[in-house]
Short mmCIF file of C-alpha atoms in Angstrom, two decimals:
data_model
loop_
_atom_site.label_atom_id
_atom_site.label_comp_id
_atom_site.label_asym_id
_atom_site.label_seq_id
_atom_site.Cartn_x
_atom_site.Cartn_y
_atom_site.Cartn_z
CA UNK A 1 8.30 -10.59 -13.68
CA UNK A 2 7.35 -9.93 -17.20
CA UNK A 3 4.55 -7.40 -17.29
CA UNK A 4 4.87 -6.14 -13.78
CA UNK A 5 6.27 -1.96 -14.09
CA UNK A 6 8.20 -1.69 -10.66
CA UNK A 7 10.05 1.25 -11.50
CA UNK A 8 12.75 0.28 -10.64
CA UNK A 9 16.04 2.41 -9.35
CA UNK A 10 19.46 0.92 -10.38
CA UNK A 11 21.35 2.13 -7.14
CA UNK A 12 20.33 3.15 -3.49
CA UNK A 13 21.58 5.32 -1.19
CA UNK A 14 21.38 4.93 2.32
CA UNK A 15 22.40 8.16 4.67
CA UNK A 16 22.87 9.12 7.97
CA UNK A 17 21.16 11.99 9.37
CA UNK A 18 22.43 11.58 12.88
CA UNK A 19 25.18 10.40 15.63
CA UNK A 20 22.26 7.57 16.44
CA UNK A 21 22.22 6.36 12.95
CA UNK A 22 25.84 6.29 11.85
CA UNK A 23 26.44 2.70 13.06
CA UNK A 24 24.09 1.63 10.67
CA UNK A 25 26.55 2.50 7.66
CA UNK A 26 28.95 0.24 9.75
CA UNK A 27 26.06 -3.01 9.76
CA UNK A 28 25.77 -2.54 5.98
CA UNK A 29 29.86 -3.05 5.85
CA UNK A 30 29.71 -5.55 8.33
CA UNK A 31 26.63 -8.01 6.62
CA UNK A 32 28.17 -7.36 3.29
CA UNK A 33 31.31 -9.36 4.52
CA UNK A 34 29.40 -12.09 6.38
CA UNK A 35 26.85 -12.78 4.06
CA UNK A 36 29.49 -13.43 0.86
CA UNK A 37 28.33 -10.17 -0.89
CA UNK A 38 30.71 -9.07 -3.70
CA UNK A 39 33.80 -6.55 -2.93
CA UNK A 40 32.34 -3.86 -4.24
CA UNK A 41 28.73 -4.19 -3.52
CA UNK A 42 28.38 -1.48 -0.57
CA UNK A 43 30.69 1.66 -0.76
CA UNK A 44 31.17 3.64 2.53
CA UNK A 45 30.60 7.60 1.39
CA UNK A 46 31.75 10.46 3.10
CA UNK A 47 29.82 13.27 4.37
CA UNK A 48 31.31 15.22 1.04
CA UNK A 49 30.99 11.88 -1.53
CA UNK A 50 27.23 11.71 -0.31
CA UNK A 51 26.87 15.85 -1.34
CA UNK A 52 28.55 15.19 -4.76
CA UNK A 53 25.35 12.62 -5.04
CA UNK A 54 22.49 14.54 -2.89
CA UNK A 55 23.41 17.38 -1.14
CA UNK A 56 21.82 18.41 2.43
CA UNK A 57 23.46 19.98 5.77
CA UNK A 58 21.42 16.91 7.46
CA UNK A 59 23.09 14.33 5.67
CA UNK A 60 26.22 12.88 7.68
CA UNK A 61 27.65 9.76 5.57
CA UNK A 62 26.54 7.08 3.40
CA UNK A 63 26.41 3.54 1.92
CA UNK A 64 25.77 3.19 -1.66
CA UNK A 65 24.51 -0.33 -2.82
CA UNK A 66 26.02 -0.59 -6.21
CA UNK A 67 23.87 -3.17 -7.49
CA UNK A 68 20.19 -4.45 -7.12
CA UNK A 69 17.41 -2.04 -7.37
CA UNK A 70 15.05 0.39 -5.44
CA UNK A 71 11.47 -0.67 -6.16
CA UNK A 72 8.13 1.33 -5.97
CA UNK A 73 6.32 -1.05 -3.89
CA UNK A 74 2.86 0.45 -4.69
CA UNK A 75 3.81 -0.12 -8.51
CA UNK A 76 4.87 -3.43 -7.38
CA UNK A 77 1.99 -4.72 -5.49
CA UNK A 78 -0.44 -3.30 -8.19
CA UNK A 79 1.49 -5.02 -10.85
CA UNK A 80 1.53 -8.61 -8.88
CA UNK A 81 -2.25 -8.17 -8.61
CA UNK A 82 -3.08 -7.56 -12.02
CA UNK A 83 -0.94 -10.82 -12.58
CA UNK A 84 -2.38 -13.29 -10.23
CA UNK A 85 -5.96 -12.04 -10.91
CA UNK A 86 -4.85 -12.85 -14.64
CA UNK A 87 -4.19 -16.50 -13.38
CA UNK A 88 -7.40 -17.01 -11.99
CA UNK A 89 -6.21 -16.23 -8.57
CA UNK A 90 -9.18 -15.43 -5.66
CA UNK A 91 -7.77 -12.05 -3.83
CA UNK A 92 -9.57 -11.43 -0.02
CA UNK A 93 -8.40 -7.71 0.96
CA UNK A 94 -8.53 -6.37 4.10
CA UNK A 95 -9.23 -10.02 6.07
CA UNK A 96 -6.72 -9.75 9.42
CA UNK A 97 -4.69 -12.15 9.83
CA UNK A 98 -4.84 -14.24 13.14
CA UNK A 99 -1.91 -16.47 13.07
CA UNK A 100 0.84 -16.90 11.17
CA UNK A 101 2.45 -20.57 11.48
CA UNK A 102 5.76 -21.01 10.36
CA UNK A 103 6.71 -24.14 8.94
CA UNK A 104 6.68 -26.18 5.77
CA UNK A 105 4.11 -24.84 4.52
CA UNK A 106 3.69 -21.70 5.90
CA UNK A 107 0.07 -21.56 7.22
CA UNK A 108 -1.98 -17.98 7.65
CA UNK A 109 -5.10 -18.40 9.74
CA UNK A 110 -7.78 -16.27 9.73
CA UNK A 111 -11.11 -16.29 11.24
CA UNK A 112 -12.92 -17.29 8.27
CA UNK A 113 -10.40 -19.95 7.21
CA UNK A 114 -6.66 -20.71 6.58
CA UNK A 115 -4.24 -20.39 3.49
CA UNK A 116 -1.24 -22.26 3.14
CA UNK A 117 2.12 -21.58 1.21
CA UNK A 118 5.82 -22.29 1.12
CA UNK A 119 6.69 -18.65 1.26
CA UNK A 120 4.80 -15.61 2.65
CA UNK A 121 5.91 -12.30 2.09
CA UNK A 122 4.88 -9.87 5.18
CA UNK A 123 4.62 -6.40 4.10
CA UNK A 124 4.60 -4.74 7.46
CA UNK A 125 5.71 -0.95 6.66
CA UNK A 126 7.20 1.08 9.68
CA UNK A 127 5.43 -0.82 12.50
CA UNK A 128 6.64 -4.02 12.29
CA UNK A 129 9.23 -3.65 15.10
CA UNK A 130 5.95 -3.64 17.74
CA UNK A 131 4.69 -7.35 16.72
CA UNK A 132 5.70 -9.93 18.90
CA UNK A 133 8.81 -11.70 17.27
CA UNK A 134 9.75 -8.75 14.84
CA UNK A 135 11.24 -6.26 17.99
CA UNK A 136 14.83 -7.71 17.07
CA UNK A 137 14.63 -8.64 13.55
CA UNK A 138 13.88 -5.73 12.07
CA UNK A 139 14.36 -2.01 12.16
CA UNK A 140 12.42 0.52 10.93
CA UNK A 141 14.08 3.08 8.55
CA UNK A 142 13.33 6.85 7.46
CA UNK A 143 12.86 7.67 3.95
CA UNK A 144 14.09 10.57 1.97
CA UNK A 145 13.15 11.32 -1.02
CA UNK A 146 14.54 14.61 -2.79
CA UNK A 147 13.60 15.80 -6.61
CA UNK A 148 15.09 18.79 -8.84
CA UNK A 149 14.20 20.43 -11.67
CA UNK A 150 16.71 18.10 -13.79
CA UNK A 151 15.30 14.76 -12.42
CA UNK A 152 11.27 15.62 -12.53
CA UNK A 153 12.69 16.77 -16.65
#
């Protein structure tokens, strides 16, 4: 996405704060082997590899993704605006959505109208898990986000 400033993280860490969240590090593991990712693409972290990296008494264990990216979705979104509005694109903020009808297209209804596409991307944030068809598909994650004097430079 030429133009579009996402900044972009090269690695993520993903930690467990608690006894309820340490069998996530396992579903990382255990999707990185079904899905055909790479060897080396999730690394299981100790309690004392995850302080070497970020260092908290709350933090338990981790999975570092090795590859892919982190990416500031507010830069993100911003940036994809700027773009499509470029192209001539017609943006309608804040219309609900009433339907979403999955197929080939994908249509989005609304009470003014419809829009199809072949894709949709739902950004849903942290309450996604309460819409009807999302409870199992998706989890809801906590966010930390730690600076020091080094990193803000």
């Amino acid at each position: 996405m030429t133009g579009v400033q996402t900044c972009a993280l090269p690695i993520c860490l993903n930690v467990s704060t608690s006894p309820r969240f340490d069998s996530a590090l396992d579903e990382y593991l255990e999707i990185q082997s079904q899905d055909g990712f790479p060897a080396d693409f999730y690394q299981l972290l100790s309690a004392s590899e995850v302080a070497d990296r970020c260092r908290s008494p709350k933090f338990r264990a981790g999975v570092l993704t090795t590859r892919g990216a982190t990416v500031q979705p507010a830069r993100l979104a911003r940036g994809l605006r700027a773009l499509i509005l470029e192209a001539g694109v017609r943006i309608y903020e804040g219309t609900p959505v009433d339907q979403i009808q999955a197929g080939a297209p994908v249509e989005i209804v609304t009470r003014d109208g419809a829009v199809s596409a072949d894709q949709v991307v739902l950004g849903l944030n942290a309450w996604s898990n309460q819409l009807p068809g999302f409870l199992r598909s998706i989890i809801p994650r906590a966010s930390h986000i730690i600076l020091d004097r080094k990193s803000v430079g």
